[in-house]
Amino acid sequence: MSPRIHTVAVIGSGTMGAGIAEVAAAAGHPVLLYDIASEALTRAVDGIRRRLESRVTRGKLSQDACAATLARLFPVADMQALASADLVIEAASERPEVKAALFSQLAEICPAQTLLTSNTSSISITAIAAGVRHPERVAGLHFFNPAPVMKLVEVVSGIATSTGVVEQLCQCVSGWGKQPVRCRSTPGFIVNRVARPFYAEAWRALEEQVVDAAVIDTVLREAGGFPMGPLALTDLIGQDVNFAVTCSVFNAFWQERRFLPSLIQQELVLAGRLGKKSGQGVYAWPQGAPEVAFYPDVKHLAQQTQPSGDSVTIDGVLVTHCDGETALEKASRLKRPVVVVDYSEGDVVAVAAAATNSQRQTETAIGWLQRQGKKVLLIADYPGLLVSRTLAMLINEALDAVQKGVASEADIDTAMRLGVNYPHGPLQWGSNLGWQRVLTLLENLQRHYGEERYRPCSLLRQRALLENRHES
């Protein structure tokens, strides 16, 4: 328990509020749990009891610890009871007017030293604090669902938040067994901002009919190393919830094109196909994404293999890593058959063949990849393919956040690994891939589409120049 924070109050007893209350109580704090609906409070405490008793049954928690945690929970029906709290965490409706009214009330009820925080994922902390006396004590404490399990907490500073309050909050959540990351109050904070391309590039591939949804998800999961494919994940989150966050970030950034929402996702929401919770989204549930069919084993053997850098020539067919050019663009420029290979960390790989290739030329490349232990998915000739362009956009967004002072590089990478379980932080990924490689891919995508969406940020250009200078 934090030595400077004794009593914790949580406003809102829904899934997030109840989870946060459980975390604070388990850490030794008396917790005042407030909700305007008394039946919601009863459900929340009953839910916490069931979760704790389940852990006891599974041998994960002692009976004494379970009883002690439950004894620290105090449901309250009157907001005036929150006056004794040292820290208030608001986890109520994601509506600015509701939060503004709540924080105005809290400022009148609680003494000036009480820390007032919001679990908001999208609303400006600066705006919440604007009408509050002593706005320096207002901050964001953004937990991730489920709060008792997920390690990450974004500690968000508004324009008036004091550094002392941020440090106090970081120490507090560290004492709760969580990993705090510091960030500035900008749209989406760290995770909901940097993660947008993970979904956006998948929707774009679906819109352009590159391949079906199950293949997109399989490639991002098995080749990219992500714990779940982006389209299946939006079904799990809820299409309405994911679409609302995308629209919020898009509008908060003055319709910046790289955050453009998907028309296909909007259609799903309008149709009530919200994903797993409605039984239908991108996929039909409970079965979810179907199995995909990999390219059949190619029997004939290549005769000549000539490696050259990141590429290899097999019986005259150039097999090359993706750099944002289509296979047809390369084939037309180089006057030879081409197969482009997507980024892969596993045994699954997506490839695209130039339309001018013969079937045998394409299969020569596929057979060679199969003999390297790869399971091949042949997709349409799509610039940047699936994983490579997604990684480039994630890396570019993370660099833009660094350049604009949203958070440190270390905190951004930590946030993306712990908040959405990415296999690597995007900045570490960029360093591993090479900044010039990422820059080239984005420049080729921007040239192909003629869109600002793929504009490389200036920090990426700077790092590519430094990388090239170092290598020379």
PDB file of C-alpha atoms in Angstrom, residues 84-287:
ATOM      1  CA  SER A  84     -12.274  10.858   3.181  1.00  0.00           C
ATOM      2  CA  ALA A  85     -10.533   9.448   0.107  1.00  0.00           C
ATOM      3  CA  ASP A  86      -6.887  10.229  -0.643  1.00  0.00           C
ATOM      4  CA  LEU A  87      -7.262   9.046  -4.234  1.00  0.00           C
ATOM      5  CA  VAL A  88     -10.420   9.021  -6.359  1.00  0.00           C
ATOM      6  CA  ILE A  89     -10.517   6.972  -9.586  1.00  0.00           C
ATOM      7  CA  GLU A  90     -13.470   7.764 -11.833  1.00  0.00           C
ATOM      8  CA  ALA A  91     -14.583   4.891 -14.083  1.00  0.00           C
ATOM      9  CA  ALA A  92     -17.995   6.141 -15.150  1.00  0.00           C
ATOM     10  CA  SER A  93     -19.568   6.806 -18.544  1.00  0.00           C
ATOM     11  CA  GLU A  94     -17.238   7.891 -21.404  1.00  0.00           C
ATOM     12  CA  ARG A  95     -19.168  11.129 -21.885  1.00  0.00           C
ATOM     13  CA  PRO A  96     -17.358  14.446 -21.414  1.00  0.00           C
ATOM     14  CA  GLU A  97     -20.338  16.192 -19.837  1.00  0.00           C
ATOM     15  CA  VAL A  98     -20.771  13.392 -17.262  1.00  0.00           C
ATOM     16  CA  LYS A  99     -17.099  13.509 -16.292  1.00  0.00           C
ATOM     17  CA  ALA A 100     -17.059  17.320 -16.094  1.00  0.00           C
ATOM     18  CA  ALA A 101     -20.031  17.289 -13.709  1.00  0.00           C
ATOM     19  CA  LEU A 102     -18.522  14.530 -11.563  1.00  0.00           C
ATOM     20  CA  PHE A 103     -15.160  16.252 -11.198  1.00  0.00           C
ATOM     21  CA  SER A 104     -16.783  19.568 -10.326  1.00  0.00           C
ATOM     22  CA  GLN A 105     -18.678  17.780  -7.554  1.00  0.00           C
ATOM     23  CA  LEU A 106     -15.554  15.980  -6.372  1.00  0.00           C
ATOM     24  CA  ALA A 107     -13.631  19.258  -6.172  1.00  0.00           C
ATOM     25  CA  GLU A 108     -16.272  20.564  -3.773  1.00  0.00           C
ATOM     26  CA  ILE A 109     -16.514  17.375  -1.707  1.00  0.00           C
ATOM     27  CA  CYS A 110     -12.845  16.369  -1.412  1.00  0.00           C
ATOM     28  CA  PRO A 111     -10.069  18.406   0.238  1.00  0.00           C
ATOM     29  CA  ALA A 112      -7.410  20.050  -1.954  1.00  0.00           C
ATOM     30  CA  GLN A 113      -4.862  17.289  -1.352  1.00  0.00           C
ATOM     31  CA  THR A 114      -7.104  14.513  -2.695  1.00  0.00           C
ATOM     32  CA  LEU A 115      -5.872  13.178  -6.033  1.00  0.00           C
ATOM     33  CA  LEU A 116      -8.651  13.119  -8.644  1.00  0.00           C
ATOM     34  CA  THR A 117      -8.129  10.736 -11.554  1.00  0.00           C
ATOM     35  CA  SER A 118     -10.067   9.345 -14.490  1.00  0.00           C
ATOM     36  CA  ASN A 119      -9.878   5.930 -16.112  1.00  0.00           C
ATOM     37  CA  THR A 120     -10.915   7.479 -19.444  1.00  0.00           C
ATOM     38  CA  SER A 121      -9.400   5.969 -22.580  1.00  0.00           C
ATOM     39  CA  SER A 122     -10.222   8.842 -24.919  1.00  0.00           C
ATOM     40  CA  ILE A 123     -11.330  12.050 -23.188  1.00  0.00           C
ATOM     41  CA  SER A 124      -8.830  14.853 -22.618  1.00  0.00           C
ATOM     42  CA  ILE A 125      -7.523  15.074 -19.038  1.00  0.00           C
ATOM     43  CA  THR A 126      -6.912  18.775 -19.658  1.00  0.00           C
ATOM     44  CA  ALA A 127     -10.609  19.230 -20.489  1.00  0.00           C
ATOM     45  CA  ILE A 128     -11.728  17.239 -17.430  1.00  0.00           C
ATOM     46  CA  ALA A 129      -9.520  19.358 -15.160  1.00  0.00           C
ATOM     47  CA  ALA A 130     -10.505  22.704 -16.688  1.00  0.00           C
ATOM     48  CA  GLY A 131     -13.443  23.315 -14.345  1.00  0.00           C
ATOM     49  CA  VAL A 132     -11.828  21.877 -11.211  1.00  0.00           C
ATOM     50  CA  ARG A 133     -10.328  23.814  -8.327  1.00  0.00           C
ATOM     51  CA  HIS A 134      -6.660  22.844  -7.973  1.00  0.00           C
ATOM     52  CA  PRO A 135      -6.428  21.243 -11.436  1.00  0.00           C
ATOM     53  CA  GLU A 136      -2.819  20.248 -10.713  1.00  0.00           C
ATOM     54  CA  ARG A 137      -4.188  17.227  -8.791  1.00  0.00           C
ATOM     55  CA  VAL A 138      -6.190  15.894 -11.764  1.00  0.00           C
ATOM     56  CA  ALA A 139      -4.661  13.128 -13.892  1.00  0.00           C
ATOM     57  CA  GLY A 140      -5.551  10.044 -15.889  1.00  0.00           C
ATOM     58  CA  LEU A 141      -5.142   6.509 -14.585  1.00  0.00           C
ATOM     59  CA  HIS A 142      -6.010   4.384 -17.599  1.00  0.00           C
ATOM     60  CA  PHE A 143      -6.223   0.701 -16.664  1.00  0.00           C
ATOM     61  CA  PHE A 144      -6.659  -2.050 -19.228  1.00  0.00           C
ATOM     62  CA  ASN A 145      -9.365  -4.694 -19.173  1.00  0.00           C
ATOM     63  CA  PRO A 146      -9.446  -6.905 -17.151  1.00  0.00           C
ATOM     64  CA  ALA A 147      -7.861  -4.606 -14.573  1.00  0.00           C
ATOM     65  CA  PRO A 148      -6.921  -7.350 -12.058  1.00  0.00           C
ATOM     66  CA  VAL A 149      -4.955  -9.180 -14.794  1.00  0.00           C
ATOM     67  CA  MET A 150      -3.486  -6.558 -17.115  1.00  0.00           C
ATOM     68  CA  LYS A 151      -0.227  -5.036 -15.879  1.00  0.00           C
ATOM     69  CA  LEU A 152      -0.263  -1.718 -17.730  1.00  0.00           C
ATOM     70  CA  VAL A 153      -1.548   1.601 -16.394  1.00  0.00           C
ATOM     71  CA  GLU A 154      -1.186   4.788 -18.445  1.00  0.00           C
ATOM     72  CA  VAL A 155      -0.570   7.712 -16.059  1.00  0.00           C
ATOM     73  CA  VAL A 156      -1.761  10.695 -18.053  1.00  0.00           C
ATOM     74  CA  SER A 157      -0.830  14.345 -17.449  1.00  0.00           C
ATOM     75  CA  GLY A 158      -3.124  17.191 -18.408  1.00  0.00           C
ATOM     76  CA  ILE A 159      -1.678  20.611 -19.090  1.00  0.00           C
ATOM     77  CA  ALA A 160      -2.011  21.570 -15.396  1.00  0.00           C
ATOM     78  CA  THR A 161      -1.094  18.230 -13.752  1.00  0.00           C
ATOM     79  CA  SER A 162       1.875  18.576 -11.413  1.00  0.00           C
ATOM     80  CA  THR A 163       4.919  16.330 -11.793  1.00  0.00           C
ATOM     81  CA  GLY A 164       4.635  15.485  -8.096  1.00  0.00           C
ATOM     82  CA  VAL A 165       1.144  14.080  -8.611  1.00  0.00           C
ATOM     83  CA  VAL A 166       2.356  11.978 -11.548  1.00  0.00           C
ATOM     84  CA  GLU A 167       5.220  10.560  -9.469  1.00  0.00           C
ATOM     85  CA  GLN A 168       2.878   9.813  -6.577  1.00  0.00           C
ATOM     86  CA  LEU A 169       0.464   7.989  -8.858  1.00  0.00           C
ATOM     87  CA  CYS A 170       3.272   5.998 -10.490  1.00  0.00           C
ATOM     88  CA  GLN A 171       4.535   4.900  -7.066  1.00  0.00           C
ATOM     89  CA  CYS A 172       1.019   3.956  -6.037  1.00  0.00           C
ATOM     90  CA  VAL A 173       0.195   1.757  -9.039  1.00  0.00           C
ATOM     91  CA  SER A 174       3.676   0.195  -8.888  1.00  0.00           C
ATOM     92  CA  GLY A 175       2.817  -0.833  -5.333  1.00  0.00           C
ATOM     93  CA  TRP A 176      -0.297  -2.482  -6.742  1.00  0.00           C
ATOM     94  CA  GLY A 177       1.863  -4.710  -8.934  1.00  0.00           C
ATOM     95  CA  LYS A 178       1.163  -2.686 -12.079  1.00  0.00           C
ATOM     96  CA  GLN A 179       3.563  -1.149 -14.616  1.00  0.00           C
ATOM     97  CA  PRO A 180       2.967   2.601 -14.976  1.00  0.00           C
ATOM     98  CA  VAL A 181       3.881   4.489 -18.135  1.00  0.00           C
ATOM     99  CA  ARG A 182       3.835   8.278 -18.237  1.00  0.00           C
ATOM    100  CA  CYS A 183       2.187  10.083 -21.124  1.00  0.00           C
ATOM    101  CA  ARG A 184       0.786  13.449 -22.082  1.00  0.00           C
ATOM    102  CA  SER A 185      -2.940  13.982 -22.599  1.00  0.00           C
ATOM    103  CA  THR A 186      -3.275  13.699 -26.357  1.00  0.00           C
ATOM    104  CA  PRO A 187      -5.924  11.756 -28.333  1.00  0.00           C
ATOM    105  CA  GLY A 188      -5.692   8.034 -27.633  1.00  0.00           C
ATOM    106  CA  PHE A 189      -2.819   8.529 -25.144  1.00  0.00           C
ATOM    107  CA  ILE A 190      -0.223   5.855 -26.067  1.00  0.00           C
ATOM    108  CA  VAL A 191      -1.926   2.543 -26.751  1.00  0.00           C
ATOM    109  CA  ASN A 192      -5.151   3.649 -28.431  1.00  0.00           C
ATOM    110  CA  ARG A 193      -3.187   5.982 -30.673  1.00  0.00           C
ATOM    111  CA  VAL A 194      -0.240   3.802 -31.681  1.00  0.00           C
ATOM    112  CA  ALA A 195      -2.426   0.702 -32.171  1.00  0.00           C
ATOM    113  CA  ARG A 196      -4.746   2.275 -34.768  1.00  0.00           C
ATOM    114  CA  PRO A 197      -2.745   1.032 -37.818  1.00  0.00           C
ATOM    115  CA  PHE A 198      -2.988  -2.556 -36.585  1.00  0.00           C
ATOM    116  CA  TYR A 199      -6.719  -2.410 -37.256  1.00  0.00           C
ATOM    117  CA  ALA A 200      -6.711   0.149 -40.079  1.00  0.00           C
ATOM    118  CA  GLU A 201      -4.404  -1.764 -42.417  1.00  0.00           C
ATOM    119  CA  ALA A 202      -6.412  -4.961 -41.947  1.00  0.00           C
ATOM    120  CA  TRP A 203      -9.665  -3.156 -42.797  1.00  0.00           C
ATOM    121  CA  ARG A 204      -8.035  -1.629 -45.860  1.00  0.00           C
ATOM    122  CA  ALA A 205      -6.869  -5.035 -47.121  1.00  0.00           C
ATOM    123  CA  LEU A 206     -10.409  -6.337 -46.638  1.00  0.00           C
ATOM    124  CA  GLU A 207     -11.900  -3.323 -48.431  1.00  0.00           C
ATOM    125  CA  GLU A 208      -9.533  -3.802 -51.381  1.00  0.00           C
ATOM    126  CA  GLN A 209     -10.462  -7.518 -51.520  1.00  0.00           C
ATOM    127  CA  VAL A 210      -6.839  -8.595 -51.280  1.00  0.00           C
ATOM    128  CA  VAL A 211      -7.789 -11.810 -49.498  1.00  0.00           C
ATOM    129  CA  ASP A 212     -10.473 -12.955 -47.072  1.00  0.00           C
ATOM    130  CA  ALA A 213     -10.568 -11.997 -43.398  1.00  0.00           C
ATOM    131  CA  ALA A 214      -9.350 -15.341 -42.070  1.00  0.00           C
ATOM    132  CA  VAL A 215      -6.162 -15.140 -44.143  1.00  0.00           C
ATOM    133  CA  ILE A 216      -5.484 -11.546 -42.985  1.00  0.00           C
ATOM    134  CA  ASP A 217      -5.832 -12.643 -39.362  1.00  0.00           C
ATOM    135  CA  THR A 218      -3.748 -15.788 -39.857  1.00  0.00           C
ATOM    136  CA  VAL A 219      -0.877 -13.871 -41.460  1.00  0.00           C
ATOM    137  CA  LEU A 220      -0.802 -11.143 -38.781  1.00  0.00           C
ATOM    138  CA  ARG A 221      -0.964 -13.746 -36.026  1.00  0.00           C
ATOM    139  CA  GLU A 222       1.328 -16.476 -37.351  1.00  0.00           C
ATOM    140  CA  ALA A 223       3.806 -14.360 -39.360  1.00  0.00           C
ATOM    141  CA  GLY A 224       3.656 -11.108 -37.397  1.00  0.00           C
ATOM    142  CA  GLY A 225       3.644 -12.749 -33.974  1.00  0.00           C
ATOM    143  CA  PHE A 226       0.605 -10.815 -32.727  1.00  0.00           C
ATOM    144  CA  PRO A 227      -1.481 -12.738 -30.173  1.00  0.00           C
ATOM    145  CA  MET A 228      -4.654 -12.358 -32.258  1.00  0.00           C
ATOM    146  CA  GLY A 229      -5.493 -11.207 -35.762  1.00  0.00           C
ATOM    147  CA  PRO A 230      -6.840  -7.636 -35.952  1.00  0.00           C
ATOM    148  CA  LEU A 231     -10.251  -8.513 -37.390  1.00  0.00           C
ATOM    149  CA  ALA A 232     -10.925 -11.282 -34.871  1.00  0.00           C
ATOM    150  CA  LEU A 233      -9.776  -8.886 -32.149  1.00  0.00           C
ATOM    151  CA  THR A 234     -12.286  -6.227 -33.208  1.00  0.00           C
ATOM    152  CA  ASP A 235     -14.999  -8.902 -33.012  1.00  0.00           C
ATOM    153  CA  LEU A 236     -13.845  -9.688 -29.476  1.00  0.00           C
ATOM    154  CA  ILE A 237     -13.627  -6.030 -28.396  1.00  0.00           C
ATOM    155  CA  GLY A 238     -16.959  -5.220 -30.069  1.00  0.00           C
ATOM    156  CA  GLN A 239     -17.174  -3.572 -33.479  1.00  0.00           C
ATOM    157  CA  ASP A 240     -19.113  -0.659 -31.983  1.00  0.00           C
ATOM    158  CA  VAL A 241     -16.480  -0.045 -29.300  1.00  0.00           C
ATOM    159  CA  ASN A 242     -13.494  -0.332 -31.651  1.00  0.00           C
ATOM    160  CA  PHE A 243     -15.164   1.830 -34.310  1.00  0.00           C
ATOM    161  CA  ALA A 244     -16.051   4.502 -31.719  1.00  0.00           C
ATOM    162  CA  VAL A 245     -12.433   4.705 -30.523  1.00  0.00           C
ATOM    163  CA  THR A 246     -11.187   4.992 -34.115  1.00  0.00           C
ATOM    164  CA  CYS A 247     -13.696   7.768 -34.863  1.00  0.00           C
ATOM    165  CA  SER A 248     -12.761   9.554 -31.638  1.00  0.00           C
ATOM    166  CA  VAL A 249      -9.047   9.523 -32.473  1.00  0.00           C
ATOM    167  CA  PHE A 250      -9.731  10.467 -36.111  1.00  0.00           C
ATOM    168  CA  ASN A 251     -11.836  13.491 -35.141  1.00  0.00           C
ATOM    169  CA  ALA A 252      -9.537  14.532 -32.295  1.00  0.00           C
ATOM    170  CA  PHE A 253      -6.662  14.709 -34.790  1.00  0.00           C
ATOM    171  CA  TRP A 254      -8.712  16.930 -37.132  1.00  0.00           C
ATOM    172  CA  GLN A 255      -9.449  14.076 -39.558  1.00  0.00           C
ATOM    173  CA  GLU A 256      -5.814  13.062 -40.015  1.00  0.00           C
ATOM    174  CA  ARG A 257      -5.933  10.489 -42.838  1.00  0.00           C
ATOM    175  CA  ARG A 258      -3.804   7.854 -41.153  1.00  0.00           C
ATOM    176  CA  PHE A 259      -6.618   7.406 -38.595  1.00  0.00           C
ATOM    177  CA  LEU A 260      -9.377   7.158 -41.223  1.00  0.00           C
ATOM    178  CA  PRO A 261     -12.217   4.854 -40.058  1.00  0.00           C
ATOM    179  CA  SER A 262     -13.309   1.914 -42.197  1.00  0.00           C
ATOM    180  CA  LEU A 263     -16.545   1.940 -44.184  1.00  0.00           C
ATOM    181  CA  ILE A 264     -16.776  -1.847 -43.840  1.00  0.00           C
ATOM    182  CA  GLN A 265     -16.557  -1.596 -40.060  1.00  0.00           C
ATOM    183  CA  GLN A 266     -19.201   1.138 -40.109  1.00  0.00           C
ATOM    184  CA  GLU A 267     -21.484  -1.184 -42.107  1.00  0.00           C
ATOM    185  CA  LEU A 268     -21.044  -3.919 -39.507  1.00  0.00           C
ATOM    186  CA  VAL A 269     -21.960  -1.503 -36.722  1.00  0.00           C
ATOM    187  CA  LEU A 270     -24.994  -0.182 -38.595  1.00  0.00           C
ATOM    188  CA  ALA A 271     -26.158  -3.756 -39.193  1.00  0.00           C
ATOM    189  CA  GLY A 272     -25.811  -4.622 -35.510  1.00  0.00           C
ATOM    190  CA  ARG A 273     -23.074  -7.134 -36.314  1.00  0.00           C
ATOM    191  CA  LEU A 274     -21.009  -6.187 -33.304  1.00  0.00           C
ATOM    192  CA  GLY A 275     -18.885  -9.304 -33.053  1.00  0.00           C
ATOM    193  CA  LYS A 276     -18.842 -12.049 -30.458  1.00  0.00           C
ATOM    194  CA  LYS A 277     -21.360 -10.335 -28.166  1.00  0.00           C
ATOM    195  CA  SER A 278     -24.001 -10.258 -30.912  1.00  0.00           C
ATOM    196  CA  GLY A 279     -23.100 -13.611 -32.483  1.00  0.00           C
ATOM    197  CA  GLN A 280     -22.004 -12.068 -35.792  1.00  0.00           C
ATOM    198  CA  GLY A 281     -19.315  -9.614 -36.805  1.00  0.00           C
ATOM    199  CA  VAL A 282     -16.520 -10.203 -39.272  1.00  0.00           C
ATOM    200  CA  TYR A 283     -17.045 -13.849 -38.325  1.00  0.00           C
ATOM    201  CA  ALA A 284     -19.970 -15.939 -37.105  1.00  0.00           C
ATOM    202  CA  TRP A 285     -19.593 -16.796 -33.422  1.00  0.00           C
ATOM    203  CA  PRO A 286     -18.977 -18.919 -31.397  1.00  0.00           C
ATOM    204  CA  GLN A 287     -16.876 -20.663 -34.055  1.00  0.00           C
TER     205      GLN A 287
END
